[in-house]
C-alpha positions as a LaTeX table, in Angstrom:
\begin{tabular}{lrrr}
\hline
Residue & $x$ (\AA) & $y$ (\AA) & $z$ (\AA) \\
\hline
Ser1 & $-25.19$ & 1.98 & 2.49 \\
Thr2 & $-24.52$ & 5.45 & 3.94 \\
Cys3 & $-27.23$ & 4.89 & 6.53 \\
Tyr4 & $-25.65$ & 1.61 & 7.62 \\
Asp5 & $-22.20$ & 3.25 & 7.73 \\
Glu6 & $-23.54$ & 5.86 & 10.11 \\
Thr7 & $-25.31$ & 3.43 & 12.39 \\
Gly8 & $-22.84$ & 0.55 & 12.19 \\
Gln9 & $-25.64$ & $-1.95$ & 11.58 \\
Trp10 & $-23.91$ & $-3.91$ & 8.83 \\
Glu11 & $-24.38$ & $-7.25$ & 10.59 \\
Ala12 & $-28.12$ & $-6.66$ & 10.69 \\
Leu13 & $-28.09$ & $-5.83$ & 6.98 \\
Gln14 & $-26.16$ & $-9.00$ & 6.16 \\
Lys15 & $-28.89$ & $-11.08$ & 7.77 \\
Leu16 & $-31.55$ & $-9.22$ & 5.77 \\
Leu17 & $-29.80$ & $-9.51$ & 2.39 \\
Pro18 & $-31.00$ & $-13.05$ & 1.52 \\
Ile19 & $-34.59$ & $-12.03$ & 2.31 \\
Met20 & $-34.26$ & $-8.82$ & 0.30 \\
Gln21 & $-32.80$ & $-10.69$ & $-2.66$ \\
Lys22 & $-35.51$ & $-13.35$ & $-2.56$ \\
Ala23 & $-38.16$ & $-10.64$ & $-2.50$ \\
Gly24 & $-36.59$ & $-9.01$ & $-5.54$ \\
Met25 & $-35.62$ & $-5.86$ & $-3.64$ \\
Val26 & $-31.94$ & $-6.13$ & $-4.67$ \\
Asp27 & $-30.18$ & $-8.02$ & $-7.45$ \\
Ala28 & $-27.24$ & $-10.40$ & $-7.06$ \\
Asp29 & $-24.61$ & $-7.78$ & $-7.99$ \\
Arg30 & $-25.94$ & $-5.34$ & $-5.42$ \\
Val31 & $-26.01$ & $-8.08$ & $-2.77$ \\
Glu32 & $-22.35$ & $-8.85$ & $-3.46$ \\
Glu33 & $-21.46$ & $-5.16$ & $-3.32$ \\
Leu34 & $-23.23$ & $-4.72$ & 0.03 \\
Lys35 & $-21.57$ & $-7.84$ & 1.46 \\
Gln36 & $-18.14$ & $-6.50$ & 0.55 \\
His37 & $-18.99$ & $-3.10$ & 2.02 \\
Ala38 & $-20.14$ & $-4.82$ & 5.22 \\
Ala39 & $-16.91$ & $-6.83$ & 5.43 \\
Ile40 & $-14.76$ & $-3.73$ & 4.96 \\
Ser41 & $-16.79$ & $-1.81$ & 7.56 \\
Lys42 & $-16.36$ & $-4.64$ & 10.07 \\
Leu43 & $-12.59$ & $-4.75$ & 9.54 \\
Lys44 & $-12.33$ & $-0.98$ & 10.03 \\
Gln45 & $-14.07$ & $-1.26$ & 13.40 \\
Cys46 & $-11.36$ & $-3.56$ & 14.83 \\
Arg47 & $-9.28$ & $-1.84$ & 17.47 \\
Asp48 & $-6.61$ & $-4.44$ & 18.27 \\
Gly49 & $-4.80$ & $-7.34$ & 16.65 \\
Asp50 & $-6.94$ & $-10.06$ & 18.18 \\
Met51 & $-10.16$ & $-8.43$ & 16.97 \\
Leu52 & $-8.77$ & $-7.90$ & 13.49 \\
Arg53 & $-7.44$ & $-11.44$ & 13.23 \\
Ala54 & $-10.78$ & $-12.87$ & 14.34 \\
Ala55 & $-12.74$ & $-10.64$ & 11.94 \\
Trp56 & $-10.52$ & $-11.73$ & 9.05 \\
Lys57 & $-10.83$ & $-15.42$ & 9.86 \\
Gly58 & $-14.60$ & $-14.97$ & 10.11 \\
Leu59 & $-14.89$ & $-13.82$ & 6.50 \\
Pro60 & $-15.85$ & $-16.30$ & 3.77 \\
Arg61 & $-12.80$ & $-17.53$ & 1.85 \\
Ala62 & $-14.05$ & $-15.94$ & $-1.37$ \\
Met63 & $-14.12$ & $-12.55$ & 0.31 \\
Gln64 & $-10.59$ & $-13.01$ & 1.64 \\
Lys65 & $-9.47$ & $-13.12$ & $-1.99$ \\
His66 & $-11.05$ & $-9.79$ & $-2.95$ \\
Pro67 & $-8.31$ & $-7.10$ & $-3.31$ \\
Ala68 & $-10.44$ & $-4.32$ & $-1.80$ \\
Ile69 & $-11.11$ & $-6.40$ & 1.30 \\
Val70 & $-7.46$ & $-7.46$ & 1.53 \\
Lys71 & $-6.43$ & $-3.81$ & 1.37 \\
Ala72 & $-8.95$ & $-2.85$ & 4.08 \\
Phe73 & $-7.52$ & $-5.57$ & 6.32 \\
Ala74 & $-3.94$ & $-4.45$ & 5.62 \\
Asp75 & $-4.73$ & $-0.76$ & 6.13 \\
Gln76 & $-6.44$ & $-1.48$ & 9.43 \\
Ser77 & $-3.51$ & $-3.58$ & 10.64 \\
Ile78 & $-1.30$ & $-0.54$ & 10.03 \\
Glu79 & $-3.84$ & 1.77 & 11.70 \\
Ile80 & $-3.76$ & $-0.30$ & 14.91 \\
Glu81 & 0.05 & $-0.59$ & 14.71 \\
Ala82 & 0.05 & $-4.33$ & 14.00 \\
Pro83 & 1.46 & $-4.46$ & 10.45 \\
Glu84 & 2.95 & $-7.89$ & 11.09 \\
Leu85 & $-0.57$ & $-9.31$ & 10.62 \\
Asn86 & $-0.70$ & $-8.35$ & 6.95 \\
Glu87 & 2.49 & $-9.78$ & 5.43 \\
Glu88 & 1.24 & $-13.26$ & 4.58 \\
Val89 & $-2.22$ & $-12.03$ & 3.53 \\
Leu90 & $-0.80$ & $-9.38$ & 1.19 \\
Arg91 & 1.89 & $-11.67$ & $-0.22$ \\
Ser92 & $-0.64$ & $-14.40$ & $-1.00$ \\
Ser93 & $-3.03$ & $-11.91$ & $-2.60$ \\
Leu94 & $-0.31$ & $-10.36$ & $-4.77$ \\
Lys95 & 0.88 & $-13.76$ & $-5.92$ \\
Arg96 & $-2.68$ & $-14.75$ & $-6.78$ \\
Glu97 & $-3.54$ & $-11.50$ & $-8.57$ \\
Trp98 & $-1.07$ & $-8.68$ & $-9.22$ \\
Thr99 & $-2.75$ & $-5.63$ & $-7.67$ \\
Pro100 & $-0.18$ & $-2.80$ & $-7.36$ \\
Ala101 & $-2.29$ & $-0.87$ & $-4.81$ \\
Leu102 & $-1.56$ & $-3.66$ & $-2.30$ \\
Leu103 & 2.17 & $-2.94$ & $-2.53$ \\
Ile104 & 1.85 & 0.26 & $-0.49$ \\
Pro105 & 0.65 & $-1.44$ & 2.72 \\
Tyr106 & 3.14 & $-4.26$ & 2.05 \\
Gly107 & 5.86 & $-1.62$ & 2.36 \\
Glu108 & 4.78 & $-0.79$ & 5.92 \\
Ser109 & 6.75 & $-3.01$ & 8.25 \\
Gly110 & 6.93 & $-3.28$ & 11.99 \\
Gly111 & 10.60 & $-4.18$ & 11.68 \\
Lys112 & 10.56 & $-7.89$ & 12.50 \\
Asp113 & 9.70 & $-8.96$ & 8.95 \\
Leu114 & 11.32 & $-6.04$ & 7.13 \\
Ala115 & 14.08 & $-8.16$ & 5.59 \\
Ala116 & 11.55 & $-10.75$ & 4.38 \\
Arg117 & 9.40 & $-8.05$ & 2.76 \\
Leu118 & 12.43 & $-6.51$ & 1.09 \\
Lys119 & 13.51 & $-9.87$ & $-0.29$ \\
Gln120 & 10.00 & $-10.62$ & $-1.57$ \\
Cys121 & 9.77 & $-7.24$ & $-3.34$ \\
Glu122 & 13.10 & $-7.90$ & $-5.04$ \\
Ile123 & 11.71 & $-11.21$ & $-6.29$ \\
Trp124 & 8.60 & $-9.47$ & $-7.64$ \\
Leu125 & 10.77 & $-6.88$ & $-9.35$ \\
Lys126 & 12.13 & $-9.58$ & $-11.69$ \\
Asp127 & 8.63 & $-10.03$ & $-13.14$ \\
His128 & 7.51 & $-6.39$ & $-12.78$ \\
Pro129 & 10.61 & $-4.25$ & $-13.48$ \\
Glu130 & 8.56 & $-1.25$ & $-14.63$ \\
Glu131 & 6.07 & $-1.14$ & $-11.75$ \\
Pro132 & 6.47 & 2.33 & $-10.16$ \\
Leu133 & 4.80 & 1.43 & $-6.85$ \\
Leu134 & 7.11 & $-1.57$ & $-6.46$ \\
His135 & 10.17 & 0.65 & $-6.87$ \\
Leu136 & 8.67 & 3.13 & $-4.39$ \\
Val137 & 8.05 & 0.41 & $-1.80$ \\
Leu138 & 11.53 & $-1.01$ & $-2.33$ \\
Gly139 & 12.93 & 2.47 & $-1.79$ \\
Arg140 & 11.02 & 2.87 & 1.46 \\
Leu141 & 12.06 & $-0.57$ & 2.74 \\
Cys142 & 15.70 & 0.04 & 1.81 \\
Ala143 & 15.59 & 3.37 & 3.65 \\
Arg144 & 14.36 & 1.61 & 6.79 \\
Glu145 & 17.32 & $-0.78$ & 6.47 \\
Glu146 & 19.58 & 2.27 & 5.96 \\
Leu147 & 20.56 & 1.06 & 2.48 \\
Trp148 & 20.70 & 4.65 & 1.31 \\
Gly149 & 22.06 & 4.09 & $-2.20$ \\
Lys150 & 19.50 & 1.45 & $-3.09$ \\
Ala151 & 16.72 & 3.49 & $-1.50$ \\
Arg152 & 17.59 & 6.53 & $-3.59$ \\
His153 & 17.92 & 4.46 & $-6.76$ \\
His154 & 14.49 & 2.84 & $-6.38$ \\
Met155 & 12.72 & 6.04 & $-5.38$ \\
Ile156 & 14.07 & 7.93 & $-8.37$ \\
Arg157 & 13.29 & 5.02 & $-10.69$ \\
Ser158 & 9.71 & 5.09 & $-9.41$ \\
Leu159 & 9.41 & 8.80 & $-10.21$ \\
Glu160 & 10.99 & 8.31 & $-13.62$ \\
Ile161 & 8.35 & 5.72 & $-14.53$ \\
Glu162 & 5.43 & 7.62 & $-12.98$ \\
Pro163 & 5.64 & 10.78 & $-10.84$ \\
Thr164 & 3.49 & 10.53 & $-7.70$ \\
Val165 & 2.90 & 12.57 & $-4.56$ \\
Gly166 & 4.08 & 9.68 & $-2.40$ \\
Gly167 & 7.18 & 9.21 & $-4.53$ \\
Tyr168 & 8.29 & 12.83 & $-4.25$ \\
Asp169 & 7.50 & 12.94 & $-0.54$ \\
Ser170 & 9.51 & 9.77 & 0.16 \\
Leu171 & 12.50 & 10.94 & $-1.87$ \\
Gly172 & 12.32 & 14.32 & $-0.15$ \\
Gln173 & 12.43 & 12.67 & 3.27 \\
Leu174 & 15.38 & 10.53 & 2.24 \\
Leu175 & 17.37 & 13.48 & 0.84 \\
Glu176 & 16.54 & 15.61 & 3.87 \\
Arg177 & 17.86 & 12.87 & 6.12 \\
Lys178 & 21.07 & 12.73 & 4.08 \\
Gly179 & 21.55 & 16.50 & 4.30 \\
Glu180 & 20.64 & 17.32 & 0.68 \\
Leu181 & 18.20 & 19.98 & 1.80 \\
Glu182 & 17.87 & 22.01 & $-1.41$ \\
Ile183 & 16.88 & 19.00 & $-3.54$ \\
Ala184 & 14.69 & 17.69 & $-0.70$ \\
Met185 & 12.70 & 20.93 & $-0.71$ \\
Met186 & 12.26 & 20.63 & $-4.48$ \\
Cys187 & 10.79 & 17.17 & $-3.93$ \\
Phe188 & 8.40 & 18.42 & $-1.26$ \\
Arg189 & 7.33 & 21.29 & $-3.53$ \\
Asn190 & 6.65 & 18.81 & $-6.34$ \\
Ala191 & 4.52 & 16.72 & $-3.98$ \\
Leu192 & 2.54 & 19.85 & $-3.14$ \\
Arg193 & 2.24 & 20.80 & $-6.82$ \\
Met194 & 0.87 & 17.37 & $-7.72$ \\
Asn195 & $-1.61$ & 17.58 & $-4.84$ \\
Gln196 & $-2.81$ & 20.81 & $-6.42$ \\
Gly197 & $-3.14$ & 19.19 & $-9.84$ \\
Lys198 & $-0.01$ & 20.83 & $-11.24$ \\
Glu199 & 2.86 & 19.23 & $-13.14$ \\
Pro200 & 6.02 & 18.50 & $-11.09$ \\
Leu201 & 9.16 & 20.47 & $-11.93$ \\
Pro202 & 12.28 & 18.59 & $-13.14$ \\
Leu203 & 14.94 & 17.73 & $-10.57$ \\
Pro204 & 18.64 & 18.47 & $-11.22$ \\
Ser205 & 20.07 & 16.30 & $-13.98$ \\
Tyr206 & 22.56 & 14.48 & $-11.79$ \\
His207 & 19.66 & 12.86 & $-9.93$ \\
Ala208 & 18.23 & 11.52 & $-13.17$ \\
Gln209 & 21.56 & 9.81 & $-13.89$ \\
Ile210 & 21.16 & 7.71 & $-10.77$ \\
Thr211 & 18.48 & 5.66 & $-12.47$ \\
Ser212 & 20.92 & 4.12 & $-14.96$ \\
Thr213 & 23.00 & 2.20 & $-12.39$ \\
Pro214 & 22.53 & 1.53 & $-8.67$ \\
Ile215 & 24.63 & 3.67 & $-6.35$ \\
Pro216 & 27.23 & 1.80 & $-4.25$ \\
Glu217 & 26.21 & 1.57 & $-0.63$ \\
Glu218 & 27.57 & 4.29 & 1.63 \\
Gln219 & 29.89 & 3.20 & 4.36 \\
\hline
\end{tabular}
């Protein structure tokens, strides 16, 4: 597959796969793996919304249901600055099969559908109250809507359930924006520590208390 990645000849390989399988050169599992790799490679080559939309529609329906392919589509839509393309695809995939990794691209909004994404995440939270990535995404979406209290609450709840680099980085950005520079720097240092494989250091106790009840929205 590395060779085909380097040359971009995945379409040629797809045409050869049935012949290779019939000749016993590859088994069914390997054929499926290569087909998925080809689909992901094709999506990553799209450079605008029209190309990406057409590439997605050209995929077999079964492939459109595969979480790895859905994520590749969503990530590429963000890469080409057309995140509005991924909302329905991600929402449908998450409803069909709960795959937390898909929440991260769902939290990237172009602005027009931000309120709809926020509302959908709040609905999901009722069934998945202890999902750290869902709290992180809710925090990021709330921050974009300037709902600072809710943003802080969800980000800290995410870190309480499971510390992550992204969680500390997002909370650090939020606190920095609100002028809480000392705690923000602690968050950024924790993100760096986790990147280096080290344990994060505890934040001041008053931040931990925020997780018990949501903070009233700031005027």
